[in-house]
Amino acid sequence: MDTSLPADLDALAARHGFFAWGAADAGEVADRGRYLDFLARGYHGAMAYLARNTGLRIDPRRLVPGARSVLVFLRSYAWAAWPVPRGHAQVAAYARGRDYHVSMKNDLRVIAAHLGEGRARAFVDTGPVLERYWARASGLAAAGKNGLCLRPDAGSRFFIGVIVTTLHCPPSEAAPRDPCAGCDLCLRSCPTGALVAPYVLDATRCLSYLTIEHRGAIAPEFRAAMGAVVFGCDRCQDVCPHNRAPAVAGCIDARPRPPLAAPRLADMLSWDEASFNAIAAGSAVARAPLRCIHRNALIAAANGGNRTLIEAYARRPQDADLAALAAELLAS
Ligand code: B12
Ligand code: SF4
Ligand code: SF4
């Protein structure tokens, strides 16, 4: 049986919107201690799925029996900054285009199909795979102190997709050298102190977690730090010198799409389930429930001094927690 990779993988990857790909031998995650320590400290908060399937996460051979290689594919979302006028909401750059979970997964499945029936499985974000580890192990990127994978040519605004295969591919060369030498801008710029040490994120303090994954109230200590943020956070990437002028352009799939690229807070607060589902269809923004979008938009309205919006929202019948938040924001 031929167990080599098809020769046209470079062309196939480029044709499907990936600017780079690489390979690592399938095996135990060498720095699994960082992941286990993250869990032991409770930095994952309510993301219970991160603590499930730890065995699969630290060895992809348990995920795909007979796996020999992990192939890693990178897709850039480095589009120009999108203006956020007063009264509008800040949506993180990764979520301004089409939902990468869907579009990348589809493209990776096409590539996996080229590797042969039953020989490869594709993962993007949601599988039990430590994707950043594999991006580094495959020589494609280095770790930045903000926790993100970085490359000198592309900065950090790229997604990572993985194919675990029973075929063998010679491992790629070593990752780029330390891209952070002498710099700590991201650590100093994080508005909530979530980067508790270089490379270490306490997700429970991170605005990305608080605005997207966290379902309860957002503690008052984090509210001012949100500014106009309603979905995700880019601060520790915006300040990174490697993101100033990346040579790699954003993939067409990630092109910002109005109105979700920077929606009006007034519109967001008027969305009901049906309008939200229609507007967020095909976007990563759909990951957050509408009540979290409203919670975040109320805080952003308060940060922008827009009491009228909060008052109008408070007059409408709704969820008791959101009514309490609106009252609290109006009283402060
Ligand atoms: C859970 C999760 C989150 C959580 C927790 C993030 C975290 N740092 O763990 C929250 C909701 C906060 C989040 C936020 C974001 N996320 Co996220 N997230 C994930 C997810 C699903 C799992 C991450 C995980 O397992 N964390 C546990 C920690 C311990 O693992 P890790 O950070 O991957 O680190 C491993 C290695 O890299 C290594 N390591 C880490 N640092 C260092 C340093 C050195 C020196 C060494 C040797 C090793 C090392 O140790 C770990 C174990 O091997 C991944 C997808 C996936 N399946 O991997 C996406 C992923 C990491 N997220 C991504 C993105 C884009 C984001 C945001 C930018 C979105 C946004 N704008 O709001 C922010 C960035 C916040 C930040 N500063 O990290 C991308 C990152 C792409 C990249 N270029 O790095 C991923 C890979 C999704 C994807 N498929 O593209 N995310
Ligand atoms: S995404 Fe925002 S809150 Fe999270 S670590 Fe980066 S700057 Fe801090
Ligand atoms: S801001 Fe500086 S320290 Fe942080 S990831 Fe970028 S280069 Fe590294």
Coordinates of C-alpha atoms and ligand atoms in Angstrom, one line a residue:
M1 CA 0.0 0.0 0.0
D2 CA 1.3 3.5 -0.9
T3 CA 1.5 5.5 2.3
S4 CA 3.1 8.6 1.0
L5 CA 1.4 12.0 0.7
P6 CA 0.2 13.2 -2.7
A7 CA 2.7 15.4 -4.3
D8 CA 0.3 18.2 -5.0
L9 CA -0.4 19.1 -1.4
D10 CA 1.2 22.5 -1.8
A11 CA -1.1 23.4 -4.6
L12 CA -4.1 21.9 -2.9
A13 CA -3.5 23.9 0.3
A14 CA -3.0 27.1 -1.7
R15 CA -6.1 26.5 -3.8
H16 CA -8.2 26.0 -0.6
G17 CA -7.1 29.3 1.1
F18 CA -4.2 28.2 3.2
F19 CA -1.0 30.2 3.0
A20 CA 1.2 27.6 4.7
W21 CA 1.1 24.0 5.8
G22 CA 3.5 21.7 7.6
A23 CA 3.8 18.3 9.3
A24 CA 4.9 16.8 12.6
D25 CA 5.1 13.2 13.6
A26 CA 2.0 12.1 15.5
G27 CA 2.9 11.4 19.2
E28 CA 2.5 12.8 22.7
V29 CA 2.3 16.5 23.0
A30 CA 5.8 17.4 24.4
D31 CA 4.7 20.3 26.5
R32 CA 1.4 18.8 27.8
G33 CA 2.5 20.0 31.2
R34 CA 1.4 23.5 30.2
Y35 CA -2.0 22.3 29.3
L36 CA -2.4 20.3 32.5
D37 CA -1.2 23.2 34.6
F38 CA -3.7 25.5 32.8
L39 CA -6.5 23.1 33.9
A40 CA -5.1 22.6 37.4
R41 CA -5.1 26.3 38.0
G42 CA -8.7 26.6 36.8
Y43 CA -7.8 29.0 34.0
H44 CA -10.3 27.3 31.7
G45 CA -13.2 28.6 33.8
A46 CA -16.5 27.2 32.6
M47 CA -15.0 25.7 29.4
A48 CA -15.5 22.2 30.8
Y49 CA -14.9 20.6 27.4
L50 CA -11.2 21.6 27.8
A51 CA -10.9 19.3 30.7
R52 CA -12.6 16.4 29.0
N53 CA -10.8 14.0 26.7
T54 CA -7.4 15.0 28.1
G55 CA -5.9 11.7 26.9
L56 CA -7.0 12.4 23.3
R57 CA -5.7 16.0 23.5
I58 CA -2.3 15.0 24.5
D59 CA -1.9 12.2 22.0
P60 CA -3.7 12.3 18.6
R61 CA -2.8 8.6 18.0
R62 CA -5.7 7.9 20.4
L63 CA -7.9 10.1 18.3
V64 CA -7.0 8.5 15.0
P65 CA -5.7 4.9 15.6
G66 CA -2.6 4.3 13.5
A67 CA -2.0 8.0 13.0
R68 CA 1.6 8.8 11.8
S69 CA 1.5 12.4 11.0
V70 CA -0.2 15.6 12.0
L71 CA -0.6 18.1 9.1
V72 CA -1.2 21.7 10.0
F73 CA -2.8 24.3 7.8
L74 CA -2.8 28.1 8.3
R75 CA -5.4 30.5 7.0
S76 CA -4.9 34.3 7.4
Y77 CA -7.7 36.6 8.5
A78 CA -5.4 39.7 8.4
W79 CA -7.8 42.2 6.7
A80 CA -7.4 45.9 7.3
A81 CA -8.8 47.3 10.5
W82 CA -12.5 47.9 10.3
P83 CA -13.7 51.3 11.5
V84 CA -15.8 51.3 14.7
P85 CA -17.6 54.6 14.8
R86 CA -19.1 55.9 18.1
G87 CA -22.3 54.0 19.0
H88 CA -21.1 50.9 17.2
A89 CA -19.8 47.6 18.7
Q90 CA -16.3 46.1 18.4
V91 CA -16.3 42.6 17.0
A92 CA -13.0 40.8 17.0
A93 CA -11.3 40.5 13.6
Y94 CA -11.5 36.7 13.5
A95 CA -15.3 36.9 13.6
R96 CA -15.9 39.6 11.0
G97 CA -16.0 37.3 8.1
R98 CA -17.5 33.8 7.4
D99 CA -17.4 31.3 10.2
Y100 CA -14.0 29.7 9.9
H101 CA -15.2 26.6 11.7
V102 CA -17.4 25.8 8.8
S103 CA -15.4 27.2 5.8
M104 CA -12.0 25.8 7.0
K105 CA -13.5 22.4 7.9
N106 CA -15.0 22.1 4.5
D107 CA -11.7 22.9 2.8
L108 CA -9.7 20.6 5.1
R109 CA -12.2 17.8 4.3
V110 CA -11.5 18.2 0.6
I111 CA -7.8 17.9 1.3
A112 CA -8.3 14.9 3.7
A113 CA -10.3 13.2 0.9
H114 CA -7.3 13.5 -1.4
L115 CA -5.3 11.5 1.2
G116 CA -7.6 8.6 0.8
E117 CA -10.7 7.1 2.2
G118 CA -10.4 6.5 6.0
R119 CA -6.8 7.8 6.2
A120 CA -7.3 11.3 7.5
R121 CA -9.5 13.3 9.9
A122 CA -9.8 17.1 9.8
F123 CA -10.2 19.3 12.9
V124 CA -10.7 23.0 13.3
D125 CA -11.0 24.5 16.8
T126 CA -13.7 22.2 18.2
G127 CA -12.0 18.8 18.3
P128 CA -9.8 17.6 21.2
V129 CA -6.6 18.8 19.5
L130 CA -4.1 21.2 20.9
E131 CA -3.8 23.1 17.7
R132 CA -1.3 25.7 18.8
Y133 CA 1.0 23.0 19.9
W134 CA 0.9 21.3 16.5
A135 CA 1.4 24.6 14.7
R136 CA 4.6 25.0 16.6
A137 CA 5.6 21.3 16.4
S138 CA 5.2 21.4 12.6
G139 CA 7.6 24.3 12.4
L140 CA 4.9 26.7 11.1
A141 CA 4.9 29.2 14.0
A142 CA 6.4 30.2 17.3
A143 CA 4.6 31.0 20.6
G144 CA 4.0 34.6 21.3
K145 CA 3.9 35.9 24.8
N146 CA 0.2 36.7 24.3
G147 CA -0.3 32.9 23.9
L148 CA -0.9 33.2 20.1
C149 CA 1.0 31.4 17.4
L150 CA 3.1 33.9 15.5
R151 CA 5.1 34.1 12.2
P152 CA 7.3 36.9 11.1
D153 CA 5.6 37.0 7.7
A154 CA 2.0 36.7 8.9
G155 CA 1.8 38.0 12.4
S156 CA -0.7 36.1 14.5
R157 CA -3.9 36.8 12.7
F158 CA -4.3 33.3 11.3
F159 CA -6.5 30.3 12.0
I160 CA -5.0 26.8 12.6
G161 CA -6.6 23.7 11.1
V162 CA -5.3 20.1 11.6
I163 CA -5.5 16.9 9.7
V164 CA -4.4 13.8 11.6
T165 CA -3.5 11.1 9.1
T166 CA -2.3 7.5 9.0
L167 CA 0.0 8.5 6.1
H168 CA 3.5 9.5 6.8
C169 CA 4.9 12.9 6.0
P170 CA 8.5 13.9 6.8
P171 CA 8.3 16.5 9.6
S172 CA 8.9 20.1 8.7
E173 CA 11.8 22.2 9.9
A174 CA 12.0 24.0 13.3
A175 CA 9.7 26.9 14.1
P176 CA 10.9 30.5 13.7
R177 CA 13.0 31.7 16.6
D178 CA 11.6 33.6 19.5
P179 CA 9.6 36.4 17.9
C180 CA 9.2 38.2 21.2
A181 CA 12.8 39.0 22.1
G182 CA 12.9 42.2 24.2
C183 CA 9.2 42.9 23.9
D184 CA 6.3 42.6 26.4
L185 CA 3.8 45.0 24.8
C186 CA 1.0 42.5 24.9
L187 CA 1.5 41.7 28.6
R188 CA 1.4 45.5 29.4
S189 CA -1.6 46.2 27.1
C190 CA -4.1 43.5 28.2
P191 CA -6.8 45.6 29.9
T192 CA -7.8 42.9 32.4
G193 CA -4.4 41.4 33.4
A194 CA -5.4 38.1 31.8
L195 CA -1.9 37.5 30.6
V196 CA -0.6 36.5 34.1
A197 CA 2.9 35.7 32.8
P198 CA 4.5 35.4 29.4
Y199 CA 2.6 32.7 27.4
V200 CA 0.2 32.1 30.3
L201 CA -3.5 33.2 29.9
D202 CA -6.0 33.1 32.7
A203 CA -9.0 32.7 30.5
T204 CA -11.4 33.7 33.3
R205 CA -10.0 37.2 33.1
C206 CA -9.8 37.4 29.3
L207 CA -12.4 39.5 27.5
S208 CA -12.6 36.9 24.7
Y209 CA -13.8 34.4 27.3
L210 CA -16.0 36.8 29.2
T211 CA -17.8 38.1 26.1
I212 CA -18.2 34.8 24.3
E213 CA -18.0 31.8 26.6
H214 CA -19.1 33.1 30.0
R215 CA -22.8 32.9 30.5
G216 CA -23.3 34.7 33.8
A217 CA -22.9 38.3 34.8
I218 CA -19.7 40.1 33.9
A219 CA -18.1 41.3 37.1
P220 CA -17.9 45.1 37.5
E221 CA -14.1 45.0 37.6
F222 CA -14.0 43.9 33.9
R223 CA -16.7 46.2 32.5
A224 CA -14.8 49.4 31.9
A225 CA -12.0 47.4 30.2
M226 CA -14.5 46.2 27.6
G227 CA -14.9 49.7 26.0
A228 CA -17.0 49.0 22.9
V229 CA -16.1 45.3 22.8
V230 CA -19.1 43.0 22.4
F231 CA -17.5 39.8 20.9
G232 CA -13.9 38.7 21.4
C233 CA -10.9 40.8 22.0
D234 CA -7.9 41.8 19.8
R235 CA -5.9 44.1 22.1
C236 CA -3.0 41.8 22.7
Q237 CA -2.7 41.3 18.9
D238 CA -3.3 44.9 17.9
V239 CA -0.3 46.0 19.8
C240 CA 2.0 43.3 18.5
P241 CA 4.7 44.7 16.1
H242 CA 4.4 41.5 14.0
N243 CA 0.8 42.5 13.1
R244 CA 1.6 46.0 11.8
A245 CA 2.2 45.1 8.2
P246 CA 2.0 41.3 7.6
A247 CA 3.2 40.2 4.2
V248 CA 0.4 37.5 4.1
A249 CA -3.0 38.8 3.0
G250 CA -6.3 37.8 4.6
C251 CA -8.2 34.9 3.0
I252 CA -11.3 36.0 1.1
D253 CA -13.5 33.9 3.5
A254 CA -12.4 36.1 6.3
R255 CA -13.2 39.4 4.6
P256 CA -15.3 41.6 7.0
R257 CA -19.0 41.4 6.3
P258 CA -21.3 44.3 7.4
P259 CA -23.3 44.6 9.5
L260 CA -21.6 42.1 11.8
A261 CA -18.1 43.7 11.3
A262 CA -19.1 46.6 13.5
P263 CA -22.9 46.6 14.2
R264 CA -24.7 49.6 15.7
L265 CA -25.3 49.0 19.5
A266 CA -28.9 50.3 19.0
D267 CA -29.5 47.5 16.4
M268 CA -27.9 44.8 18.5
L269 CA -30.1 45.7 21.5
S270 CA -33.2 45.5 19.3
W271 CA -32.4 42.1 17.9
D272 CA -34.8 39.3 18.9
E273 CA -33.9 35.6 18.5
A274 CA -35.2 35.5 14.9
S275 CA -33.3 38.6 13.7
F276 CA -30.1 37.6 15.5
N277 CA -30.2 34.1 14.0
A278 CA -30.7 35.5 10.6
I279 CA -27.9 38.1 10.9
A280 CA -25.4 35.8 12.6
A281 CA -26.0 32.8 10.3
G282 CA -22.7 31.7 8.9
S283 CA -20.7 33.8 11.3
A284 CA -18.7 32.8 14.4
V285 CA -20.7 35.4 16.3
A286 CA -23.5 32.9 16.4
R287 CA -21.5 31.0 19.1
A288 CA -22.7 33.5 21.7
P289 CA -26.3 33.3 22.8
L290 CA -28.4 36.5 22.2
R291 CA -28.7 37.2 25.9
C292 CA -24.9 37.4 26.1
I293 CA -24.8 39.7 23.1
H294 CA -27.3 41.9 24.8
R295 CA -25.4 41.8 28.1
N296 CA -22.2 42.9 26.3
A297 CA -23.9 45.6 24.3
L298 CA -25.5 47.1 27.4
I299 CA -22.0 47.3 29.0
A300 CA -20.6 48.8 25.8
A301 CA -23.4 51.4 25.7
A302 CA -22.7 52.3 29.3
N303 CA -19.0 52.6 28.5
G304 CA -19.9 55.0 25.6
G305 CA -22.1 57.1 27.9
N306 CA -25.2 56.1 25.9
R307 CA -27.8 56.1 28.7
T308 CA -30.7 56.6 26.2
L309 CA -30.0 53.1 24.7
I310 CA -30.0 51.5 28.1
E311 CA -33.1 53.3 29.2
A312 CA -34.9 52.2 26.0
Y313 CA -33.8 48.6 26.6
A314 CA -34.9 48.7 30.3
R315 CA -38.4 49.7 29.2
R316 CA -38.9 46.5 27.2
P317 CA -40.0 43.3 28.8
Q318 CA -37.0 40.9 29.1
D319 CA -34.9 38.5 31.1
A320 CA -34.6 39.3 34.8
D321 CA -30.8 39.3 34.8
L322 CA -30.5 41.7 31.9
A323 CA -33.2 44.0 33.5
A324 CA -31.0 44.0 36.7
L325 CA -27.9 44.8 34.7
A326 CA -29.6 47.6 32.9
A327 CA -30.8 49.0 36.2
E328 CA -27.3 48.7 37.7
L329 CA -25.7 50.4 34.8
L330 CA -28.2 53.3 34.9
A331 CA -27.6 53.7 38.6
S332 CA -23.8 53.8 38.4
Ligands
B12_1 C1 -10.3 27.5 24.5 C2 -9.8 28.5 23.4 C3 -9.9 29.8 23.7 C4 -10.1 30.3 25.2 C5 -8.8 30.1 26.0 C6 -7.6 30.5 25.3 C7 -6.3 29.9 25.8 N1 -5.2 30.6 25.7 O1 -6.2 28.7 26.1 C8 -10.5 31.8 24.9 C9 -12.0 31.9 24.8 C10 -10.0 32.8 26.0 C11 -9.9 32.0 23.6 C12 -9.5 33.3 23.1 C13 -8.9 33.5 21.9 N2 -8.8 32.6 20.9 CO1 -9.0 30.7 21.1 N3 -9.1 28.8 21.2 C14 -9.4 28.0 22.2 C15 -9.2 26.6 21.7 C16 -10.6 26.0 21.4 C17 -8.5 25.6 22.7 C18 -7.2 26.3 23.3 C19 -6.6 25.4 24.4 O2 -6.6 24.2 24.3 N4 -6.1 26.0 25.5 C20 -5.4 25.4 26.5 C21 -4.0 26.0 26.5 C22 -3.1 25.5 27.7 O3 -3.4 25.5 25.3 P1 -2.7 26.4 24.2 O4 -3.0 27.8 24.5 O5 -3.0 25.9 22.9 O6 -1.1 26.1 24.6 C23 -0.5 24.9 24.2 C24 0.8 25.0 23.5 O7 0.8 26.1 22.6 C25 1.9 25.1 24.6 N5 2.4 26.5 24.8 C26 1.6 27.6 25.1 N6 2.4 28.6 25.3 C27 3.7 28.2 25.1 C28 4.9 28.9 25.3 C29 6.1 28.2 25.1 C30 7.4 28.9 25.2 C31 6.1 26.8 24.9 C32 7.3 26.0 24.7 C33 4.8 26.1 24.7 C34 3.7 26.8 24.9 O8 1.3 24.6 25.7 C35 0.0 24.2 25.5 C36 -0.1 22.7 25.6 O9 0.6 22.2 24.5 C37 -8.3 26.7 20.5 C38 -8.5 25.7 19.4 C39 -7.8 24.4 19.7 N7 -8.5 23.3 19.6 O10 -6.7 24.4 20.1 C40 -8.7 28.2 20.0 C41 -7.6 29.0 19.4 C42 -6.3 28.9 20.3 N8 -8.1 30.4 19.5 C43 -7.8 31.2 18.6 C44 -8.1 32.6 18.5 C45 -8.0 33.3 17.2 C46 -8.5 33.2 19.7 C47 -8.6 34.8 19.9 C48 -7.6 35.6 19.1 C49 -10.1 35.2 19.5 C50 -10.4 36.6 19.8 N9 -9.9 37.6 19.0 O11 -11.1 36.9 20.8 C51 -8.4 34.9 21.4 C52 -7.0 35.0 21.8 C53 -6.8 35.1 23.3 C54 -5.3 34.8 23.7 N10 -4.5 35.8 24.1 O12 -4.9 33.6 23.7 C55 -6.9 30.5 17.5 C56 -5.5 30.9 17.7 C57 -4.7 31.0 16.4 C58 -3.3 31.5 16.6 N11 -2.7 32.2 15.7 O13 -2.7 31.2 17.7 C59 -7.2 28.9 17.9 C60 -6.1 28.0 17.6 C61 -8.5 28.5 17.0 C62 -8.1 28.2 15.6 N12 -8.5 27.0 15.1 O14 -7.5 28.9 14.8 N13 -9.6 30.9 22.9
SF4_2 S1 -7.7 38.8 24.2 FE1 -7.9 40.8 25.3 S2 -8.4 40.3 27.4 FE2 -7.7 38.4 26.4 S3 -5.5 38.3 26.9 FE3 -5.6 39.4 24.9 S4 -5.8 41.6 25.5 FE4 -6.2 40.4 27.3
SF4_3 S1 3.5 42.0 21.5 FE1 5.7 41.6 21.7 S2 5.8 40.1 23.4 FE2 3.6 40.1 22.7 S3 3.5 38.5 21.2 FE3 4.0 40.4 20.0 S4 6.2 40.4 19.9 FE4 5.7 38.9 21.5

